[in-house]
Tab-separated table of C-alpha atoms in Angstrom:
chain	number	residue	atom	x	y	z
A	1	MET	CA	127.190	82.564	140.942
A	2	GLU	CA	129.179	83.654	137.832
A	3	LEU	CA	128.131	82.058	134.482
A	4	VAL	CA	131.742	81.541	133.741
A	5	ASP	CA	134.058	80.137	136.258
A	6	TRP	CA	137.208	82.207	135.229
A	7	ASN	CA	139.476	80.559	137.539
A	8	LEU	CA	138.689	77.150	136.212
A	9	ALA	CA	138.986	78.593	132.562
A	10	VAL	CA	142.569	79.622	133.526
A	11	ALA	CA	143.321	76.385	135.168
A	12	THR	CA	141.897	74.377	132.279
A	13	ALA	CA	143.604	76.271	129.525
A	14	THR	CA	147.155	76.267	131.235
A	15	ARG	CA	146.859	72.508	131.823
A	16	LEU	CA	146.040	71.760	128.082
A	17	VAL	CA	148.181	74.053	126.301
A	18	LYS	CA	151.565	72.932	125.411
A	19	SER	CA	154.696	74.721	126.739
A	20	GLY	CA	156.053	75.499	123.199
A	21	PRO	CA	159.340	74.722	121.411
A	22	GLU	CA	162.404	73.367	123.403
A	23	VAL	CA	165.021	76.008	124.236
A	24	SER	CA	167.669	76.177	126.735
A	25	ARG	CA	167.393	78.428	129.764
A	26	ASP	CA	170.088	80.618	128.402
A	27	GLU	CA	168.308	80.772	124.872
A	28	ALA	CA	164.953	81.522	126.496
A	29	ARG	CA	166.654	84.457	128.423
A	30	ALA	CA	168.349	85.659	125.334
A	31	VAL	CA	164.974	85.666	123.362
A	32	VAL	CA	163.230	87.533	126.069
A	33	ALA	CA	166.009	90.230	126.289
A	34	GLU	CA	166.130	90.700	122.441
A	35	LEU	CA	162.247	91.066	122.186
A	36	ARG	CA	162.369	93.761	124.869
A	37	ARG	CA	165.122	95.608	122.989
A	38	HIS	CA	163.346	95.245	119.607
A	39	ALA	CA	160.021	96.550	121.133
A	40	GLN	CA	161.705	99.691	122.399
A	41	ALA	CA	163.533	100.151	118.990
A	42	ALA	CA	160.270	99.533	117.279
A	43	GLU	CA	158.647	102.450	118.991
A	44	GLU	CA	160.904	105.091	117.350
A	45	HIS	CA	160.705	103.398	114.006
A	46	VAL	CA	156.899	103.298	114.013
A	47	ARG	CA	156.605	106.929	115.064
A	48	SER	CA	158.948	108.025	112.441
A	49	PHE	CA	157.277	106.143	109.634
A	50	THR	CA	153.598	106.816	110.633
A	51	ARG	CA	154.325	110.560	111.772
A	52	MET	CA	151.734	109.944	114.580
A	53	ALA	CA	152.143	111.984	117.599
A	54	GLU	CA	154.153	110.625	120.625
A	55	GLY	CA	151.841	109.160	123.007
A	56	GLY	CA	153.650	110.790	125.912
A	57	ALA	CA	152.608	109.513	129.386
A	58	ALA	CA	150.052	107.183	127.948
A	59	GLN	CA	152.726	105.440	126.029
A	60	ARG	CA	155.049	105.299	128.870
A	61	ASP	CA	152.443	103.914	131.048
A	62	THR	CA	151.641	100.945	128.765
A	63	PRO	CA	154.113	98.267	129.624
A	64	VAL	CA	155.751	95.864	127.112
A	65	LEU	CA	155.516	92.295	128.567
A	66	VAL	CA	157.254	89.166	127.241
A	67	VAL	CA	155.008	86.286	128.234
A	68	ASP	CA	154.711	82.533	127.823
A	69	ARG	CA	151.523	80.939	126.719
A	70	ALA	CA	150.095	80.679	130.360
A	71	GLY	CA	150.862	84.443	130.756
A	72	TRP	CA	148.825	85.147	127.693
A	73	ILE	CA	145.915	83.066	128.916
A	74	ARG	CA	145.800	84.941	132.375
A	75	ALA	CA	146.035	88.305	130.539
A	76	ASN	CA	143.241	87.522	128.252
A	77	VAL	CA	140.868	86.008	130.851
A	78	ALA	CA	141.370	89.222	132.694
A	79	GLY	CA	140.320	91.261	129.602
A	80	PHE	CA	137.412	89.092	128.784
A	81	ARG	CA	136.207	89.386	132.278
A	82	GLU	CA	136.385	93.023	132.213
A	83	VAL	CA	134.573	93.578	128.791
A	84	LEU	CA	132.104	90.905	129.286
A	85	LYS	CA	130.946	91.822	132.640
A	86	PRO	CA	127.708	93.636	131.642
A	87	LEU	CA	126.507	90.851	129.525
A	88	LEU	CA	127.349	88.169	131.930
A	89	GLU	CA	125.622	90.057	134.664
A	90	LYS	CA	122.370	90.382	132.588
A	91	MET	CA	122.453	86.726	131.779
A	92	ARG	CA	123.102	85.728	135.316
A	93	GLN	CA	120.075	87.710	136.549
A	94	ARG	CA	117.798	86.209	133.858
A	95	ARG	CA	119.084	82.677	134.892
A	96	GLY	CA	118.670	83.407	138.564
A	97	ALA	CA	115.105	84.386	138.208
A	98	GLY	CA	114.104	81.014	136.767
A	99	PRO	CA	113.511	77.797	138.800
A	100	GLY	CA	116.554	76.220	139.968
A	101	GLY	CA	118.642	79.273	138.535
A	102	MET	CA	121.313	79.087	141.329
A	103	VAL	CA	121.992	75.545	140.811
A	104	LEU	CA	122.157	75.942	137.019
A	105	GLY	CA	124.536	78.726	137.619
A	106	ALA	CA	126.850	76.815	139.733
A	107	VAL	CA	126.941	73.797	137.361
A	108	GLY	CA	126.904	75.931	134.191
A	109	GLY	CA	129.641	78.290	135.315
A	110	LYS	CA	132.182	75.305	135.757
A	111	VAL	CA	131.083	73.727	132.527
A	112	THR	CA	131.581	76.999	130.579
A	113	GLY	CA	134.768	77.581	132.452
A	114	VAL	CA	136.148	74.304	131.088
A	115	GLU	CA	134.904	75.135	127.615
A	116	VAL	CA	136.357	78.626	127.683
A	117	GLY	CA	139.527	77.212	128.966
A	118	MET	CA	139.838	74.721	125.950
A	119	LEU	CA	139.202	77.423	123.435
A	120	LEU	CA	142.057	79.628	125.252
A	121	SER	CA	144.328	76.742	125.084
A	122	PHE	CA	143.933	76.584	121.361
A	123	LEU	CA	144.531	80.294	120.854
A	124	ALA	CA	147.424	80.552	123.094
A	125	SER	CA	149.599	78.536	120.952
A	126	ARG	CA	148.891	80.660	117.863
A	127	VAL	CA	149.078	84.424	119.033
A	128	LEU	CA	152.486	85.933	118.442
A	129	GLY	CA	151.786	89.368	120.069
A	130	GLN	CA	148.754	91.343	121.041
A	131	TYR	CA	148.161	95.007	122.329
A	132	GLU	CA	145.621	94.251	125.032
A	133	THR	CA	143.308	97.345	124.854
A	134	PHE	CA	141.135	96.591	128.065
A	135	ALA	CA	143.632	95.295	130.356
A	136	PRO	CA	142.703	95.780	134.171
A	137	ALA	CA	145.505	96.093	136.800
A	138	SER	CA	146.840	92.773	137.665
A	139	ARG	CA	149.383	91.473	140.273
A	140	ASP	CA	150.863	89.141	137.855
A	141	LEU	CA	150.438	91.236	134.759
A	142	PRO	CA	150.743	94.870	135.371
A	143	SER	CA	148.833	97.571	133.182
A	144	GLY	CA	149.492	101.364	132.997
A	145	ASP	CA	148.257	103.572	135.862
A	146	GLY	CA	145.066	104.178	133.918
A	147	GLY	CA	144.412	100.522	133.305
A	148	GLY	CA	144.691	101.336	129.676
A	149	GLY	CA	146.533	98.520	128.053
A	150	ARG	CA	149.529	96.720	127.686
A	151	LEU	CA	151.527	95.117	124.895
A	152	LEU	CA	152.191	91.287	125.012
A	153	LEU	CA	154.789	89.503	123.004
A	154	VAL	CA	154.313	85.563	123.226
A	155	ALA	CA	157.944	84.379	123.148
A	156	PRO	CA	157.303	80.578	122.539
A	157	ASN	CA	155.027	81.166	119.680
A	158	ILE	CA	157.533	83.579	117.969
A	159	VAL	CA	160.068	81.006	118.353
A	160	HIS	CA	157.918	78.438	117.026
A	161	VAL	CA	157.044	80.274	113.923
A	162	GLU	CA	160.403	81.598	113.116
A	163	ARG	CA	161.686	78.135	113.065
A	164	GLU	CA	158.692	76.794	111.220
A	165	LEU	CA	159.331	79.448	108.444
A	166	ASP	CA	163.008	78.883	108.657
A	167	VAL	CA	163.623	82.591	108.585
A	168	ASP	CA	166.337	84.994	110.248
A	169	PRO	CA	165.131	84.993	113.863
A	170	HIS	CA	166.409	88.332	114.799
A	171	ASP	CA	164.746	89.843	111.615
A	172	PHE	CA	161.573	88.028	112.475
A	173	ARG	CA	161.457	89.092	115.992
A	174	LEU	CA	161.763	92.736	115.051
A	175	TRP	CA	159.188	92.346	112.307
A	176	VAL	CA	156.614	91.132	114.886
A	177	CYS	CA	157.629	93.946	117.308
A	178	LEU	CA	156.917	96.454	114.573
A	179	HIS	CA	153.363	95.135	114.019
A	180	GLU	CA	152.438	95.094	117.720
A	181	GLU	CA	154.130	98.477	118.529
A	182	THR	CA	152.039	99.899	115.660
A	183	HIS	CA	149.039	98.921	117.585
A	184	ARG	CA	150.402	100.387	120.962
A	185	THR	CA	150.940	103.669	119.035
A	186	GLN	CA	147.550	103.794	117.470
A	187	PHE	CA	146.100	103.557	120.873
A	188	THR	CA	148.274	105.931	122.771
A	189	ALA	CA	148.603	108.503	120.010
A	190	VAL	CA	144.810	108.649	119.486
A	191	PRO	CA	143.249	109.306	122.894
A	192	TRP	CA	139.589	108.781	121.875
A	193	LEU	CA	140.271	105.468	120.051
A	194	ARG	CA	140.022	103.064	123.248
A	195	ASP	CA	136.807	104.772	124.592
A	196	HIS	CA	135.249	104.694	121.104
A	197	ILE	CA	135.919	100.846	120.716
A	198	GLU	CA	134.732	100.099	124.117
A	199	GLY	CA	131.609	102.108	123.697
A	200	GLU	CA	130.751	100.059	120.592
A	201	ILE	CA	131.430	96.678	122.223
A	202	GLN	CA	129.260	97.683	125.257
A	203	SER	CA	126.517	98.977	122.956
A	204	PHE	CA	126.719	95.599	121.030
A	205	LEU	CA	126.430	93.596	124.214
A	206	ALA	CA	123.622	95.812	125.638
A	207	GLU	CA	121.530	94.696	122.674
A	208	THR	CA	122.089	90.963	123.500
A	209	GLU	CA	119.037	89.120	124.696
A	210	VAL	CA	120.287	85.725	123.987
A	211	ASP	CA	119.276	82.938	126.231
A	212	PRO	CA	122.296	81.696	128.365
A	213	GLY	CA	121.703	78.148	127.284
A	214	THR	CA	121.875	79.152	123.514
A	215	LEU	CA	125.290	80.914	124.056
A	216	LEU	CA	126.651	77.984	125.946
A	217	GLU	CA	125.409	75.625	123.239
A	218	ARG	CA	127.419	77.686	120.735
A	219	LEU	CA	130.566	77.290	122.932
A	220	ARG	CA	129.943	73.534	123.061
A	221	GLU	CA	129.919	73.504	119.222
A	222	ALA	CA	133.401	75.018	119.173
A	223	VAL	CA	134.652	72.620	121.733
A	224	GLN	CA	133.214	69.632	119.974
A	225	SER	CA	135.203	70.827	116.883
A	226	LEU	CA	138.315	71.001	118.968
A	227	ALA	CA	137.753	67.390	120.264
A	228	GLY	CA	137.060	66.022	116.644
A	229	GLY	CA	133.279	65.794	117.096
A	230	ARG	CA	132.776	67.336	113.650
A	231	SER	CA	135.649	65.415	111.987
A	232	GLY	CA	133.622	64.062	109.263
A	233	GLU	CA	132.030	67.509	108.408
A	234	ASP	CA	133.682	69.800	105.705
A	235	PRO	CA	134.129	73.031	107.590
A	236	ALA	CA	133.832	74.952	104.478
A	237	GLU	CA	130.263	73.896	103.903
A	238	GLY	CA	126.958	74.036	105.838
A	239	GLU	CA	126.359	75.223	109.489
A	240	GLY	CA	129.834	73.840	110.621
A	241	GLY	CA	131.244	77.133	109.763
A	242	ARG	CA	129.063	79.455	111.975
A	243	GLY	CA	131.006	81.936	113.944
A	244	LEU	CA	130.339	82.367	117.890
A	245	ILE	CA	129.391	85.941	117.271
A	246	GLU	CA	126.471	85.166	114.989
A	247	VAL	CA	124.281	83.979	117.860
A	248	VAL	CA	123.908	87.590	119.165
A	249	GLN	CA	123.142	89.648	116.122
A	250	THR	CA	119.988	91.852	116.044
A	251	ALA	CA	119.620	94.434	113.341
A	252	GLU	CA	121.199	97.115	115.677
A	253	GLN	CA	124.046	94.608	116.354
A	254	ARG	CA	124.806	94.178	112.843
A	255	GLU	CA	125.294	97.893	112.199
A	256	ILE	CA	127.586	98.053	115.322
A	257	LEU	CA	129.410	94.960	114.140
A	258	GLY	CA	129.825	96.590	110.684
A	259	ARG	CA	131.419	99.653	112.242
A	260	LEU	CA	133.569	97.377	114.392
A	261	THR	CA	134.794	95.371	111.572
A	262	ALA	CA	135.856	98.392	109.821
A	263	VAL	CA	137.888	99.838	112.617
A	264	MET	CA	139.584	96.462	113.201
A	265	SER	CA	140.314	96.179	109.487
A	266	LEU	CA	141.933	99.549	109.722
A	267	LEU	CA	143.872	98.869	112.886
A	268	GLU	CA	145.308	95.490	111.565
A	269	GLY	CA	145.787	96.728	108.067
A	270	HIS	CA	147.778	99.808	109.268
A	271	ALA	CA	149.831	97.605	111.406
A	272	ASP	CA	150.737	95.371	108.456
A	273	TYR	CA	151.404	98.266	106.238
A	274	VAL	CA	153.794	99.769	108.713
A	275	MET	CA	155.739	96.581	109.580
A	276	ASP	CA	156.402	96.079	105.791
A	277	GLY	CA	156.955	99.872	105.256
A	278	VAL	CA	159.679	100.068	107.960
A	279	GLY	CA	160.986	96.651	107.189
A	280	PRO	CA	163.300	97.276	104.295
A	281	GLN	CA	165.276	99.757	106.377
A	282	VAL	CA	165.736	97.817	109.450
A	283	VAL	CA	164.759	94.220	108.668
A	284	PRO	CA	166.932	92.887	105.758
A	285	SER	CA	165.077	89.679	105.036
A	286	VAL	CA	161.641	91.273	105.243
A	287	ALA	CA	160.520	90.304	101.657
A	288	GLU	CA	161.305	86.685	102.458
A	289	ILE	CA	159.534	86.870	105.895
A	290	ARG	CA	156.400	88.423	104.374
A	291	GLU	CA	156.328	85.800	101.497
A	292	LYS	CA	156.624	82.833	103.786
A	293	PHE	CA	154.314	84.363	106.522
A	294	GLN	CA	151.528	84.987	103.901
A	295	LYS	CA	151.905	81.460	102.569
A	296	ARG	CA	151.512	80.339	106.152
A	297	ARG	CA	148.432	82.412	106.804
A	298	ALA	CA	146.645	81.368	103.531
A	299	SER	CA	147.344	77.632	103.874
A	300	GLY	CA	146.234	77.370	107.482
A	301	ALA	CA	146.575	73.969	109.133
A	302	GLY	CA	144.332	71.012	108.908
A	303	ARG	CA	140.656	70.377	108.635
A	304	LEU	CA	140.258	70.682	112.523
A	305	ASP	CA	142.066	73.941	112.619
A	306	GLN	CA	140.059	75.271	109.851
A	307	ALA	CA	136.747	74.459	111.450
A	308	LEU	CA	137.749	75.994	114.799
A	309	ARG	CA	139.010	79.133	113.011
A	310	ARG	CA	135.672	79.547	111.444
A	311	LEU	CA	133.752	79.050	114.703
A	312	LEU	CA	135.872	81.613	116.448
A	313	GLY	CA	135.766	84.111	113.478
A	314	LEU	CA	139.591	83.988	112.848
A	315	ASP	CA	138.938	83.665	109.095
A	316	ALA	CA	137.288	87.231	109.300
A	317	LYS	CA	140.336	88.458	111.100
A	318	LEU	CA	142.670	87.125	108.207
A	319	ARG	CA	140.380	89.145	105.818
A	320	GLN	CA	140.895	92.164	108.028
A	321	TYR	CA	144.391	92.056	107.650
A	322	ARG	CA	144.159	91.868	103.759
A	323	ASP	CA	141.480	94.412	103.257
A	324	GLY	CA	142.756	96.890	105.693
A	325	GLU	CA	146.471	96.817	104.314
A	326	ARG	CA	144.973	97.536	100.820
A	327	PHE	CA	142.788	100.404	102.184
A	328	VAL	CA	145.978	102.055	104.034
A	329	ARG	CA	148.157	101.432	100.981
A	330	ALA	CA	145.729	102.859	98.519
A	331	VAL	CA	144.961	106.022	100.719
A	332	VAL	CA	148.760	106.756	101.473
A	333	GLU	CA	149.395	106.553	97.650
A	334	GLU	CA	146.654	108.974	96.923
A	335	VAL	CA	146.980	111.617	99.708
A	336	GLY	CA	150.281	110.765	101.464
A	337	MET	CA	150.771	109.810	105.129
A	338	GLU	CA	149.565	113.031	106.450
A	339	GLY	CA	146.373	112.850	104.421
A	340	PHE	CA	145.950	109.202	105.534
A	341	ASN	CA	146.388	110.143	109.220
A	342	ARG	CA	143.240	112.358	108.963
A	343	VAL	CA	141.527	108.964	109.816
A	344	TRP	CA	142.690	109.440	113.411
A	345	THR	CA	140.824	112.815	113.716
A	346	SER	CA	137.519	111.553	115.204
A	347	PRO	CA	135.161	108.562	115.028
A	348	ASN	CA	133.431	110.458	112.143
A	349	THR	CA	136.671	110.072	110.149
A	350	LEU	CA	137.105	106.377	110.553
A	351	PRO	CA	136.253	104.445	107.445
A	352	THR	CA	132.957	102.624	107.000
A	353	LYS	CA	132.843	98.955	106.313
A	354	ALA	CA	132.110	99.744	102.663
A	355	GLU	CA	134.995	102.306	102.449
A	356	ILE	CA	137.438	99.709	103.616
A	357	THR	CA	136.940	98.049	100.203
A	358	LYS	CA	136.531	101.395	98.433
A	359	PRO	CA	139.173	103.485	99.769
A	360	ALA	CA	138.609	106.226	97.159
A	361	ASP	CA	135.156	106.839	98.682
A	362	TRP	CA	136.826	107.480	101.930
A	363	VAL	CA	139.182	110.058	100.357
A	364	ALA	CA	136.365	111.684	98.620
A	365	ARG	CA	134.349	111.948	101.872
A	366	VAL	CA	137.090	112.959	104.294
A	367	HIS	CA	139.063	115.158	102.038
A	368	ARG	CA	135.878	116.502	100.484
A	369	ARG	CA	137.058	116.107	96.950
A	370	ALA	CA	134.509	116.809	94.298
A	371	GLU	CA	134.141	113.998	91.789
A	372	SER	CA	135.206	115.028	88.274
């Protein structure tokens, strides 16, 4: 018996998530068609700007899918299931060895399925796009022949945000596509990147010896925040702001997490840098979009939204965008785009967590410049 009932997670999330902004059938078709055109156009814009090698067959085998919120949920459950398989199997064996383990597994799997579904329903209304790195083949959502990834664009969320920001919808859709296409280019033009990140994640999970009940309790904390159970607590203070990831950190895991944080900051910051760098040439209102979008990121929503963001580690993701973009900008200004692209040479040329905030140290190390 699985510790997470994934089918129940999908059913719960799709039942709870709202469908999105109201659009006519003709408008919905037009949005989907435009996003597909923009994704195709963005590919050439990104390759030209970044000067990264064409991904060839790998790029062609990673589909671009325009999905609704339910489609995003199904895709991410499939990805979670794939990546977490070793950890959940270890936890299943530990629980099964104890008294009443099978019964606890059956009940716990359904409880956790509901809780995971509630979290996914929250996230599904907020994600604009995603390059799903660890996508398994799926009848509903195909992946490339190698199961290596797919690019998802969440149409209702894009429409919602462009309306909320009151920006030119055609410009905003292309701007989003530039960011997500940069991620697809990163993984298809750098063949070792996917395996490197997967290896780090699996090493992190292999170090996990957490009791299943402890991990499930942390999930419940997040769900209680979603339900308003912590409405009287300031999420900026005390233990209410703990992230889910903190429950499984040994000393070895902290080292791995530091490396993962650095590479994710690089990837997100690079995508932000590219979308704004390409923008002035093909997105006339890019300055207005960036200003309004940054204000939206910074302000967040209400108390409940902030609490859940912290529990899920989304605050850290926002810092990754900011710190990573500053790193990329500083390195490009110092050594040019070709000099920056040495970051993709091997895992050894990736920036460390410290170098993300001190790009000059990365330049000195990778370009072997003697300090004056």
